[in-house]
Coordinates of C-alpha atoms in Angstrom, one line a residue:
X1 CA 299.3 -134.4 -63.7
X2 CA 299.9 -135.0 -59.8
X3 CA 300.5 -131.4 -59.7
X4 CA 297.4 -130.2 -61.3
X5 CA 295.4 -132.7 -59.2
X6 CA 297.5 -131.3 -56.0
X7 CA 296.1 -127.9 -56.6
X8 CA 292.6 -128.9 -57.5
X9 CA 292.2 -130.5 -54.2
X10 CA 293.8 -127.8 -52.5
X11 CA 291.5 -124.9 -54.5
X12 CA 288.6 -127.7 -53.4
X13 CA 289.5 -127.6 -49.7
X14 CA 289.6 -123.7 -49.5
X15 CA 286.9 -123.5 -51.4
X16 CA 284.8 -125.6 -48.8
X17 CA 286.6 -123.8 -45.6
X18 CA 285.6 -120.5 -47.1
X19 CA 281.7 -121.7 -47.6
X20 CA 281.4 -121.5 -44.0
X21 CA 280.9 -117.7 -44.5
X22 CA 279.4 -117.4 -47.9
X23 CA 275.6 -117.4 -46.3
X24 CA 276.1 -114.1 -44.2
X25 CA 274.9 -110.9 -45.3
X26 CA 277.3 -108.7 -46.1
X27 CA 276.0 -105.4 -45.4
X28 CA 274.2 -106.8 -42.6
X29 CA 277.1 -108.0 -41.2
X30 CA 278.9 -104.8 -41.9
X31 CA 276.2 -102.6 -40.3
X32 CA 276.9 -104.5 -37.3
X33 CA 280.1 -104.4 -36.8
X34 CA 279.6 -100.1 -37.7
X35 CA 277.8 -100.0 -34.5
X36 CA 279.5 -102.0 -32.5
X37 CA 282.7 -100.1 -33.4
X38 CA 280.4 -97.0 -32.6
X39 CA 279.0 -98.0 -29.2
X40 CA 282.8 -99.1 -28.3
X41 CA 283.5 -95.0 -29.0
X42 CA 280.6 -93.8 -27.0
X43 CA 280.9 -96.0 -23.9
X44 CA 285.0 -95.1 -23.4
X45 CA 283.8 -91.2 -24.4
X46 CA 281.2 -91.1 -21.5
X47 CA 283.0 -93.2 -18.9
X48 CA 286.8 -92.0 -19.0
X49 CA 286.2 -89.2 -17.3
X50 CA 284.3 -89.9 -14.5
X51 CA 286.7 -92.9 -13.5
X52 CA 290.3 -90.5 -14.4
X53 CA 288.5 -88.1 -11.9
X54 CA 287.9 -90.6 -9.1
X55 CA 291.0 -92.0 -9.5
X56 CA 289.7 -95.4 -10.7
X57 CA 291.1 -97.0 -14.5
X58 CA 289.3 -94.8 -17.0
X59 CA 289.4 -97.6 -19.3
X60 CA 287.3 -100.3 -17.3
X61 CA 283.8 -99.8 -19.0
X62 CA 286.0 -100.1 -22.4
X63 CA 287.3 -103.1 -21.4
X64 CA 284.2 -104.6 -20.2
X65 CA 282.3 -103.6 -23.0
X66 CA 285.1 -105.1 -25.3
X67 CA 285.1 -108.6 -23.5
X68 CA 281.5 -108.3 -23.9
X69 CA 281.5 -108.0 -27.4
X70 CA 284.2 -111.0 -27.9
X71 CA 281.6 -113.0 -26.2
X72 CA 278.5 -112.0 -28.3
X73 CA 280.6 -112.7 -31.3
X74 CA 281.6 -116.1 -30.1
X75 CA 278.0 -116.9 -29.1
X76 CA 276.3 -115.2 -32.3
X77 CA 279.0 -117.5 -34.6
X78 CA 278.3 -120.2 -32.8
X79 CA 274.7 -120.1 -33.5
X80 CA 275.2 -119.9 -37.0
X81 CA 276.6 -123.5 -37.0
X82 CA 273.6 -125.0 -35.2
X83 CA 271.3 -126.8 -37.2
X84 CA 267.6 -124.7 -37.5
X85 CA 265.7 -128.5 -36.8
X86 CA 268.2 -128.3 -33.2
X87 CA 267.2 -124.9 -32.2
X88 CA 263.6 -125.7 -33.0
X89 CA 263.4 -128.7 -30.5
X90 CA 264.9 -127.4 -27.9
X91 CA 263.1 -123.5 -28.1
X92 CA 260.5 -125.1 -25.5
X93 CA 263.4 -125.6 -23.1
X94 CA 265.2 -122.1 -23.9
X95 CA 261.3 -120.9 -23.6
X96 CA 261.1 -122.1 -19.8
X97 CA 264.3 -121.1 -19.0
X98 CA 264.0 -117.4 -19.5
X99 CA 260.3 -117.3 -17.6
X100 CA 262.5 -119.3 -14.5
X101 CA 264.9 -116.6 -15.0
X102 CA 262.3 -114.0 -15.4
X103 CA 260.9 -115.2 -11.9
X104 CA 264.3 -114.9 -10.1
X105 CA 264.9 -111.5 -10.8
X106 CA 261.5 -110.6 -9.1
X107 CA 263.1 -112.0 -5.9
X108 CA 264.8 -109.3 -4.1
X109 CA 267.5 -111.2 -3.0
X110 CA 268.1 -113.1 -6.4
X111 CA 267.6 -110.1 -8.5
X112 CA 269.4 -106.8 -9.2
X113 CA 267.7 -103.2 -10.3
X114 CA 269.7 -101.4 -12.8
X115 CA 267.9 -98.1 -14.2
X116 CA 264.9 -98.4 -12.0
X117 CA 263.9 -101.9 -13.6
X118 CA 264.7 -105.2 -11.5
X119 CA 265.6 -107.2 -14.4
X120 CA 269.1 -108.5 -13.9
X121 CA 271.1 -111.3 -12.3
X122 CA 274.1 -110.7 -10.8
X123 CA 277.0 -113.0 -11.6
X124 CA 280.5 -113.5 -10.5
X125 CA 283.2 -111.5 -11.8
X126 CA 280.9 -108.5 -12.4
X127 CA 278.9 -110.0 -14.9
X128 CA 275.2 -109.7 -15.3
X129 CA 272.7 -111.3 -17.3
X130 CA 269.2 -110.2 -18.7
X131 CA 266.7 -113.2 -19.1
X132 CA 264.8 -110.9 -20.7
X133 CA 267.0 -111.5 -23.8
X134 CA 266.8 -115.3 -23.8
X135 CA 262.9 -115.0 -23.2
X136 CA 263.1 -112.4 -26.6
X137 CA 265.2 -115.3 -28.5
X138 CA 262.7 -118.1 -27.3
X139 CA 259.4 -116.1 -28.3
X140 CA 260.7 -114.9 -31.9
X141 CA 261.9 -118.4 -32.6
X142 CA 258.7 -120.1 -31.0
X143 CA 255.8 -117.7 -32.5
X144 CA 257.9 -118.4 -36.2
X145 CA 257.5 -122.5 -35.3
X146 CA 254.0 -122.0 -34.4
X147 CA 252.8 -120.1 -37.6
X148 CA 254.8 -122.2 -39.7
X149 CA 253.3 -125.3 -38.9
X150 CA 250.3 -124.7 -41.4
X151 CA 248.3 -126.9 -43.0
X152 CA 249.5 -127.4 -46.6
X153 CA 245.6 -126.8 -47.7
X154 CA 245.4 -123.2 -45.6
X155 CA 248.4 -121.1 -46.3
X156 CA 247.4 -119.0 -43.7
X157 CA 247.8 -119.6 -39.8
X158 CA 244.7 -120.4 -38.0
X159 CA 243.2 -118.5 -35.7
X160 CA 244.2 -121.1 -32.6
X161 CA 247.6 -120.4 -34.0
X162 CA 247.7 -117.5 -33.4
X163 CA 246.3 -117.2 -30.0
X164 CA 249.2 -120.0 -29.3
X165 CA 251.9 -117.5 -30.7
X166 CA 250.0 -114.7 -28.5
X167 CA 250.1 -117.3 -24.9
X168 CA 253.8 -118.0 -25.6
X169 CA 254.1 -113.9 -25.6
X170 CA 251.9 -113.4 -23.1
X171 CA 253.5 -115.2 -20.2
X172 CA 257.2 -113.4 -20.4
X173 CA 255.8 -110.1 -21.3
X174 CA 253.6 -110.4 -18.2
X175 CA 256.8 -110.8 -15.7
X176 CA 258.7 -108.4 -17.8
X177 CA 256.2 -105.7 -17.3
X178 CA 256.3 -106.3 -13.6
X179 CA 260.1 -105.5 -13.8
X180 CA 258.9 -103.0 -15.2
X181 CA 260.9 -103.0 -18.3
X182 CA 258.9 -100.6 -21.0
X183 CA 261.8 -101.0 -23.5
X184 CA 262.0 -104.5 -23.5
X185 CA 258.6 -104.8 -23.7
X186 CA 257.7 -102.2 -26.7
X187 CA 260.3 -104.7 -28.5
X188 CA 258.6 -107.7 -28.1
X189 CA 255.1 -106.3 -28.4
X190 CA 256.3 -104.9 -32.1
X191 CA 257.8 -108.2 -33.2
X192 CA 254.6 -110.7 -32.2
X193 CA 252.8 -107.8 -34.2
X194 CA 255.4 -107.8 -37.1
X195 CA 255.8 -111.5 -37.6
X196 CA 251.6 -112.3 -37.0
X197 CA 250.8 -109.9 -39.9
X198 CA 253.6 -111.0 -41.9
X199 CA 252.2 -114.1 -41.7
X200 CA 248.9 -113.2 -43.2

């Protein structure tokens, strides 16, 4: 009888350790682990040469890119075990954060250009981030607060919703087009557009 109850806990306990990954997507997840895998292939194919021929470590953009990826995976689990009400209050702060870090980059002593668009920070270690990205995060996550917050008569955002959801856009796309950064921007742009018709 011990036994029995022994292994019913222990089926219980698994059970409950492996629920921690029963909400991802499969093929999602799977897809992006494909390209990752893929753009690990393409960055050691187009650097290794270059770097054998100049007598430098062919493998440093491989190795870069791989402790790169570690730390995306690390940061993109992590977010997974953040409660949404959290990340909701504290989108305003991530929000002002990336426009602050949008900002620095347009100093020329702060910022770095990479591909003709100023639109980096330089870290130690060789490390650069993109505030960009955290400005992308803060207006998907803010425009999807703002048009959720409907009135439970009108199932439909209002139109001073949505001119909210276009000001929290405007602002970062603004300094990101002063980069300039077309790519980023043609992102963003498709997204607000995406998630305001979506949204009926």
């Amino acid at each position: 009888m011990s036994s029995q109850f022994s292994l019913r806990t222990r089926r219980n306990e698994f059970g409950q350790r492996r629920g921690l990954f029963t909400g991802f997507d499969h093929w999602l997840s799977g897809a992006v682990i494909g390209l990752l895998g893929l753009g690990v292939a393409l960055v050691y194919a187009s650097t290794r040469q270059w770097f054998a021929s100049n007598g430098l470590d062919p493998q440093y953009y491989l190795k870069r890119h791989i402790v790169n990826i570690i730390i995306g995976l690390l940061l993109a689990f992590g977010t997974t075990l953040i409660d949404y009400r959290l990340l909701r209050a504290y989108t305003p702060i991530v929000w002002g954060v990336g426009v602050i870090g949008l900002i620095i980059v347009l100093i020329p002593a702060l910022g770095s250009t990479v591909n003709g668009a100023r639109a980096w920070i330089s870290l130690p270690g060789g490390f650069q981030i993109q505030p960009a990205e955290l400005a992308k995060i803060s207006i998907i996550v803010g425009i999807a607060m703002i048009l959720a917050e409907k009135n439970d008569h009108n199932s439909y955002p209002s139109n001073t919703d949505v001119m909210k959801a276009l000001l929290v856009a405007a602002v970062p796309m603004l300094l990101i087009v002063s980069q300039p950064d077309l790519g980023t921007t043609i992102i963003i742009s498709a997204s607000v557009v995406t998630m305001i018709a979506v949204s009926g």
